[in-house]
CSV table of C-alpha atoms in Angstrom, one decimal:
chain,number,residue,atom,x,y,z
A,7,MET,CA,245.4,-113.7,11.7
A,8,ARG,CA,243.6,-114.6,8.5
A,9,MET,CA,241.2,-117.6,8.5
A,10,ARG,CA,241.6,-120.3,5.8
A,11,PRO,CA,238.5,-120.6,3.6
A,12,THR,CA,236.2,-123.3,4.7
A,13,LEU,CA,233.9,-124.1,1.6
A,14,SER,CA,232.3,-127.3,2.8
A,15,TRP,CA,231.7,-129.6,5.7
A,16,THR,CA,230.4,-133.2,6.1
A,17,PRO,CA,227.5,-133.5,8.7
A,18,THR,CA,228.3,-135.7,11.5
A,19,GLU,CA,226.0,-138.6,12.6
A,20,GLY,CA,223.7,-138.3,15.6
A,21,LEU,CA,222.6,-134.6,14.9
A,22,PRO,CA,219.1,-134.0,16.1
A,23,PRO,CA,216.5,-134.2,13.1
A,24,ALA,CA,214.9,-131.1,11.9
A,25,THR,CA,211.2,-130.3,13.0
A,26,THR,CA,208.4,-128.3,11.6
A,27,ASP,CA,207.5,-126.9,15.0
A,28,LEU,CA,207.8,-123.0,15.1
A,29,GLU,CA,206.5,-122.7,18.7
A,30,PRO,CA,210.2,-122.4,20.1
A,31,VAL,CA,210.7,-119.6,17.9
A,32,VAL,CA,207.5,-117.9,18.7
A,33,ASP,CA,208.1,-118.2,22.3
A,34,ALA,CA,211.7,-116.8,22.2
A,35,LEU,CA,210.4,-113.8,20.2
A,36,GLY,CA,207.7,-113.4,22.5
A,37,THR,CA,210.1,-113.0,25.5
A,38,GLY,CA,212.1,-110.7,23.7
A,39,GLY,CA,215.9,-110.1,23.6
A,40,VAL,CA,216.5,-112.3,20.5
A,41,LEU,CA,219.6,-111.9,18.5
A,42,VAL,CA,219.1,-112.6,14.9
A,43,LEU,CA,222.0,-114.2,12.8
A,44,SER,CA,221.2,-114.5,9.1
A,45,GLY,CA,223.0,-116.1,6.2
A,46,ALA,CA,222.7,-116.2,2.4
A,47,GLY,CA,219.4,-118.5,2.7
A,48,ILE,CA,217.2,-115.5,3.6
A,49,SER,CA,218.0,-113.8,0.3
A,50,THR,CA,217.5,-116.7,-2.0
A,51,ASP,CA,213.8,-115.5,-2.5
A,52,SER,CA,215.1,-112.2,-3.4
A,53,GLY,CA,217.0,-113.8,-6.4
A,54,ILE,CA,220.4,-114.1,-4.8
A,55,PRO,CA,221.4,-117.7,-4.7
A,56,ASP,CA,222.9,-119.2,-1.6
A,57,TYR,CA,226.5,-121.1,-1.4
A,58,ARG,CA,225.7,-124.6,-0.1
A,59,GLY,CA,221.8,-125.1,-0.4
A,60,GLU,CA,220.3,-127.2,-3.4
A,61,GLY,CA,221.8,-125.6,-6.6
A,62,GLY,CA,224.1,-123.5,-4.4
A,63,SER,CA,226.8,-121.7,-6.1
A,64,LEU,CA,229.7,-123.7,-4.8
A,65,SER,CA,228.6,-126.4,-7.0
A,66,ARG,CA,229.7,-124.5,-10.0
A,67,HIS,CA,231.8,-121.8,-8.5
A,68,THR,CA,235.0,-121.1,-6.2
A,69,PRO,CA,234.8,-117.7,-4.5
A,70,MET,CA,237.5,-115.4,-5.0
A,71,THR,CA,240.0,-115.3,-2.0
A,72,TYR,CA,241.8,-112.3,-0.6
A,73,GLN,CA,244.9,-114.0,-1.4
A,74,ASP,CA,244.1,-114.4,-5.0
A,75,PHE,CA,242.6,-110.9,-5.3
A,76,THR,CA,246.0,-109.3,-3.9
A,77,SER,CA,248.2,-111.6,-5.8
A,78,GLY,CA,248.1,-109.5,-9.1
A,79,ALA,CA,246.4,-107.3,-11.6
A,80,ARG,CA,245.2,-110.4,-13.7
A,81,ALA,CA,243.1,-111.7,-10.7
A,82,ARG,CA,241.7,-108.4,-9.8
A,83,ARG,CA,240.7,-107.9,-13.6
A,84,ARG,CA,238.8,-111.1,-13.6
A,85,TYR,CA,237.2,-110.2,-10.2
A,86,TRP,CA,236.1,-106.8,-11.1
A,87,ALA,CA,234.7,-107.7,-14.4
A,88,ARG,CA,232.6,-110.4,-12.8
A,89,SER,CA,231.6,-108.3,-9.9
A,90,HIS,CA,230.6,-105.3,-12.0
A,91,LEU,CA,228.1,-107.6,-13.7
A,92,GLY,CA,227.0,-109.3,-10.7
A,93,TRP,CA,226.5,-105.8,-9.0
A,94,LYS,CA,223.6,-104.9,-11.5
A,95,THR,CA,221.7,-108.0,-10.2
A,96,PHE,CA,222.2,-106.9,-6.7
A,97,ARG,CA,221.0,-103.4,-7.3
A,98,ARG,CA,217.7,-104.9,-8.8
A,99,ALA,CA,217.1,-107.3,-5.7
A,100,ARG,CA,214.3,-106.4,-3.4
A,101,PRO,CA,213.7,-107.6,0.3
A,102,ASN,CA,211.5,-110.6,0.5
A,103,ALA,CA,209.1,-112.0,3.0
A,104,GLY,CA,211.9,-113.2,5.3
A,105,HIS,CA,213.7,-109.7,5.4
A,106,ARG,CA,210.4,-108.1,6.1
A,107,ALA,CA,209.4,-110.4,8.8
A,108,VAL,CA,212.8,-109.8,10.6
A,109,ALA,CA,212.1,-106.0,10.4
A,110,ALA,CA,208.7,-106.5,11.8
A,111,PHE,CA,210.2,-108.6,14.7
A,112,GLY,CA,212.6,-105.6,15.4
A,113,ARG,CA,209.7,-102.9,15.1
A,114,GLY,CA,207.6,-105.1,17.7
A,115,GLY,CA,210.5,-104.9,20.2
A,116,ALA,CA,211.4,-108.5,20.0
A,117,LEU,CA,215.1,-108.2,18.8
A,118,ALA,CA,218.4,-107.4,20.6
A,119,GLY,CA,219.9,-107.0,17.1
A,120,VAL,CA,220.5,-108.3,13.7
A,121,ILE,CA,224.0,-109.8,12.6
A,122,THR,CA,223.9,-110.7,8.9
A,123,GLN,CA,226.7,-112.7,7.1
A,124,ASN,CA,225.1,-111.3,3.8
A,125,VAL,CA,226.7,-108.3,1.7
A,126,ASP,CA,223.3,-107.5,-0.2
A,127,GLY,CA,221.8,-104.8,2.3
A,128,LEU,CA,218.5,-106.3,1.9
A,129,HIS,CA,217.8,-106.4,5.8
A,130,GLN,CA,218.3,-102.6,6.0
A,131,ALA,CA,216.1,-102.1,2.7
A,132,ALA,CA,213.3,-104.0,4.5
A,133,GLY,CA,213.5,-101.6,7.5
A,134,SER,CA,215.7,-103.4,10.0
A,135,GLU,CA,217.9,-100.9,11.9
A,136,GLY,CA,221.2,-101.2,13.5
A,137,VAL,CA,222.2,-104.1,11.2
A,138,VAL,CA,225.8,-105.5,11.7
A,139,GLU,CA,227.1,-106.6,8.3
A,140,LEU,CA,229.5,-109.2,9.6
A,141,HIS,CA,231.2,-109.5,6.2
A,142,GLY,CA,230.7,-106.0,4.9
A,143,GLY,CA,228.5,-104.5,2.2
A,144,LEU,CA,228.8,-104.6,-1.7
A,145,ASP,CA,227.4,-101.0,-1.8
A,146,ARG,CA,230.9,-99.7,-0.7
A,147,VAL,CA,234.3,-99.8,-2.0
A,148,VAL,CA,237.6,-99.2,-0.2
A,149,CYS,CA,241.1,-98.4,-1.3
A,150,LEU,CA,243.6,-100.9,0.1
A,151,THR,CA,246.5,-98.3,-0.2
A,152,CYS,CA,244.9,-95.2,1.4
A,153,GLY,CA,241.8,-96.5,3.1
A,154,THR,CA,239.4,-94.2,1.3
A,155,PHE,CA,235.8,-95.3,1.0
A,156,VAL,CA,233.7,-94.4,-1.9
A,157,ALA,CA,230.1,-95.5,-3.0
A,158,ARG,CA,229.9,-98.5,-5.1
A,159,ALA,CA,227.5,-96.7,-7.6
A,160,GLU,CA,230.3,-94.3,-8.3
A,161,VAL,CA,232.7,-97.0,-8.9
A,162,ALA,CA,230.3,-98.8,-11.2
A,163,ARG,CA,229.9,-95.5,-13.1
A,164,ARG,CA,233.6,-95.2,-13.7
A,165,LEU,CA,233.7,-98.9,-14.9
A,166,GLU,CA,231.0,-98.5,-17.3
A,167,GLU,CA,232.9,-95.5,-18.7
A,168,ALA,CA,236.1,-97.5,-18.9
A,169,ASN,CA,234.5,-100.4,-20.5
A,170,PRO,CA,231.7,-99.3,-23.0
A,171,GLY,CA,229.8,-102.1,-24.5
A,172,PHE,CA,230.7,-104.7,-21.7
A,173,GLN,CA,227.6,-106.6,-21.5
A,174,PRO,CA,228.2,-110.5,-21.3
A,175,VAL,CA,225.8,-112.9,-20.2
A,176,ALA,CA,226.6,-114.7,-17.0
A,177,ALA,CA,226.1,-118.2,-16.2
A,178,GLY,CA,224.9,-117.2,-12.8
A,179,VAL,CA,225.4,-114.7,-10.0
A,180,ASN,CA,226.8,-115.7,-6.5
A,181,PRO,CA,226.0,-114.5,-3.0
A,182,ASP,CA,229.1,-112.4,-3.0
A,183,GLY,CA,228.0,-110.6,-6.1
A,184,ASP,CA,230.6,-112.4,-8.3
A,185,ALA,CA,229.0,-113.2,-11.7
A,186,ASP,CA,230.3,-116.6,-13.4
A,187,LEU,CA,232.2,-115.4,-16.5
A,188,THR,CA,234.7,-117.3,-18.7
A,189,ASP,CA,238.1,-115.8,-19.4
A,190,GLU,CA,237.2,-114.9,-22.9
A,191,GLN,CA,234.1,-112.9,-21.6
A,192,VAL,CA,236.4,-110.9,-19.2
A,193,GLY,CA,238.6,-110.2,-22.1
A,194,ASP,CA,240.6,-107.0,-21.6
A,195,PHE,CA,238.3,-105.5,-19.0
A,196,ARG,CA,239.7,-102.2,-17.7
A,197,VAL,CA,239.9,-101.9,-13.7
A,198,VAL,CA,239.7,-98.5,-12.4
A,199,PRO,CA,242.1,-97.3,-9.5
A,200,CYS,CA,241.5,-95.1,-6.5
A,201,GLU,CA,240.9,-91.4,-7.6
A,202,ILE,CA,242.8,-90.2,-4.6
A,203,CYS,CA,245.9,-92.2,-4.6
A,204,GLY,CA,245.8,-94.5,-7.6
A,205,GLY,CA,245.7,-97.6,-5.2
A,206,VAL,CA,243.8,-100.8,-5.6
A,207,LEU,CA,240.2,-100.7,-4.8
A,208,LYS,CA,238.2,-103.6,-3.4
A,209,PRO,CA,234.5,-103.9,-2.5
A,210,ASP,CA,234.1,-103.6,1.3
A,211,VAL,CA,233.6,-107.0,1.9
A,212,VAL,CA,235.4,-109.9,3.7
A,213,PHE,CA,236.7,-112.0,1.2
A,214,PHE,CA,237.2,-115.8,1.8
A,215,GLY,CA,240.6,-116.3,3.5
A,216,GLU,CA,240.2,-112.8,5.0
A,217,SER,CA,239.5,-111.9,8.6
A,218,VAL,CA,236.4,-110.0,10.0
A,219,PRO,CA,237.8,-106.9,11.6
A,220,PRO,CA,238.5,-107.6,15.4
A,221,ALA,CA,236.3,-104.7,16.4
A,222,ARG,CA,233.3,-106.0,14.4
A,223,VAL,CA,233.9,-109.3,16.0
A,224,GLU,CA,233.8,-108.0,19.5
A,225,HIS,CA,230.8,-105.9,18.8
A,226,CYS,CA,228.9,-109.1,17.8
A,227,ARG,CA,230.2,-110.9,20.8
A,228,GLU,CA,228.8,-108.2,23.0
A,229,LEU,CA,225.4,-108.4,21.3
A,230,VAL,CA,225.4,-112.3,22.0
A,231,ARG,CA,226.1,-111.5,25.6
A,232,ALA,CA,223.3,-109.1,26.1
A,233,ALA,CA,220.8,-111.4,24.1
A,234,THR,CA,218.6,-113.9,25.6
A,235,SER,CA,218.8,-116.2,22.7
A,236,LEU,CA,220.2,-116.6,19.2
A,237,LEU,CA,218.2,-117.1,16.1
A,238,VAL,CA,220.0,-118.3,13.1
A,239,LEU,CA,218.2,-117.8,9.8
A,240,GLY,CA,219.4,-119.4,6.5
A,241,SER,CA,222.9,-120.1,7.4
A,242,SER,CA,224.8,-123.4,7.1
A,243,LEU,CA,227.2,-121.9,9.8
A,244,THR,CA,230.1,-123.5,7.7
A,245,VAL,CA,232.4,-120.8,8.2
A,246,MET,CA,233.8,-119.9,11.6
A,247,SER,CA,232.8,-116.2,11.3
A,248,GLY,CA,229.2,-117.0,12.2
A,249,LEU,CA,229.5,-120.3,13.9
A,250,ARG,CA,231.6,-118.8,16.8
A,251,PHE,CA,228.6,-116.7,17.9
A,252,VAL,CA,226.6,-120.0,17.9
A,253,ARG,CA,229.2,-121.7,20.2
A,254,GLN,CA,229.3,-118.6,22.5
A,255,ALA,CA,225.4,-118.3,22.9
A,256,ALA,CA,225.4,-122.2,23.6
A,257,GLN,CA,228.4,-122.2,26.1
A,258,ALA,CA,226.6,-119.2,28.0
A,259,GLY,CA,223.5,-121.4,28.2
A,260,LYS,CA,221.6,-119.3,25.8
A,261,PRO,CA,219.1,-121.1,23.6
A,262,VAL,CA,220.2,-121.2,20.0
A,263,LEU,CA,217.4,-121.7,17.5
A,264,ILE,CA,218.0,-122.5,13.7
A,265,VAL,CA,215.6,-122.1,10.9
A,266,ASN,CA,217.3,-123.8,7.8
A,267,ARG,CA,216.1,-126.4,5.5
A,268,GLU,CA,219.5,-128.2,5.3
A,269,PRO,CA,221.7,-129.4,8.3
A,270,THR,CA,223.9,-126.9,9.6
A,271,ARG,CA,227.3,-127.0,11.3
A,272,GLY,CA,225.7,-125.7,14.5
A,273,ASP,CA,222.9,-128.2,14.8
A,274,GLY,CA,224.9,-129.9,17.7
A,275,GLN,CA,224.6,-126.6,19.8
A,276,ALA,CA,221.0,-125.7,18.9
A,277,VAL,CA,218.0,-126.6,20.9
A,278,THR,CA,216.1,-127.0,17.6
A,279,ARG,CA,216.5,-126.8,13.8
A,280,ILE,CA,213.4,-125.9,11.9
A,281,GLY,CA,213.6,-127.3,8.4
A,282,LEU,CA,211.0,-125.0,6.6
A,283,PRO,CA,211.3,-122.4,4.0
A,284,LEU,CA,212.2,-119.1,5.7
A,285,GLY,CA,209.7,-116.7,4.1
A,286,PRO,CA,206.5,-118.7,5.1
A,287,ALA,CA,207.9,-119.8,8.4
A,288,LEU,CA,208.6,-116.2,9.6
A,289,GLY,CA,205.6,-114.9,8.3
A,290,THR,CA,203.7,-117.6,10.4
A,291,VAL,CA,205.6,-116.6,13.2
A,292,ALA,CA,204.9,-113.0,13.0
A,293,GLU,CA,201.2,-113.7,12.5
A,294,ARG,CA,201.2,-115.8,15.8
A,295,LEU,CA,202.9,-112.8,17.6
A,296,GLY,CA,200.3,-110.5,16.1
A,297,LEU,CA,203.1,-108.4,14.4
A,298,ARG,CA,202.2,-106.6,11.1
A,299,VAL,CA,204.5,-107.5,8.3
A,300,GLU,CA,204.6,-105.1,5.3
A,301,ASP,CA,204.4,-106.4,1.9
A,302,ALA,CA,206.9,-105.4,-1.0
A,303,ALA,CA,205.0,-101.9,-1.4
A,304,GLY,CA,205.3,-101.0,2.2
A,305,ARG,CA,201.9,-102.1,3.1
A,306,ASP,CA,200.6,-104.5,5.6
A,307,ALA,CA,200.8,-107.8,4.3
A,308,PRO,CA,197.3,-109.6,3.9
A,309,GLY,CA,196.4,-111.6,6.9
A,310,ALA,CA,199.3,-110.0,9.0
């Protein structure tokens, strides 16, 4: 069963207001067993925009759906041209203070796990282990015909060879790695097939309108069941793929804590929403816990 894309939601009246009090997060992490659920907002400081925050990409861009991608060669050519250009931005992105703080929480034994809705691999690059990529990862490509997986870097090399001189300037890059290009810029971009069977290649990510694999969902549900609390970082929780875990935790009586500057679809199930920028907020939490957060060069951050 495929989910219908949910691109926006309207906050209801009566939601609790955001606070700036980080003590509930400090207390939860101090107790341990916290499950992190992160969204696009944690990666904005790495140069990857989110979907729905201020200046979010949905204000100018409608994401490719699975149905569009599989509808024909023209849609796939448009997607792969834009995604090929966007991949170059993703390859340059580096973990920011928020990712490094989450890694520090893990090293300090405070976490039961990390589930990310992001496809950028930045949690892993920061040193977090056992990260569940709910929506997959852009660093892998899968053949829809034979199921073969191949590294994105290899597909990028083949696309470069098939499209020499393809260097348009994009209006922006989106959280799914899809760059904003006009049809004129896409031109006659050549898509490469699977080298094994000649089938259709697709990044190993869950598109809008596509279901998260059931086994992955169940694994995440197990993580929620084993956790003492759920900490949501930088997600509007608009899509059900992440919101269901918030609802599961709340129904089980486990505290849900949200750090997000804007209201979220899960605020009604949360014990608190902290409306602070993620990087500085999580750095402060780590400091209060006495955890060392590495800087971008892998050294202890000043004051940590």
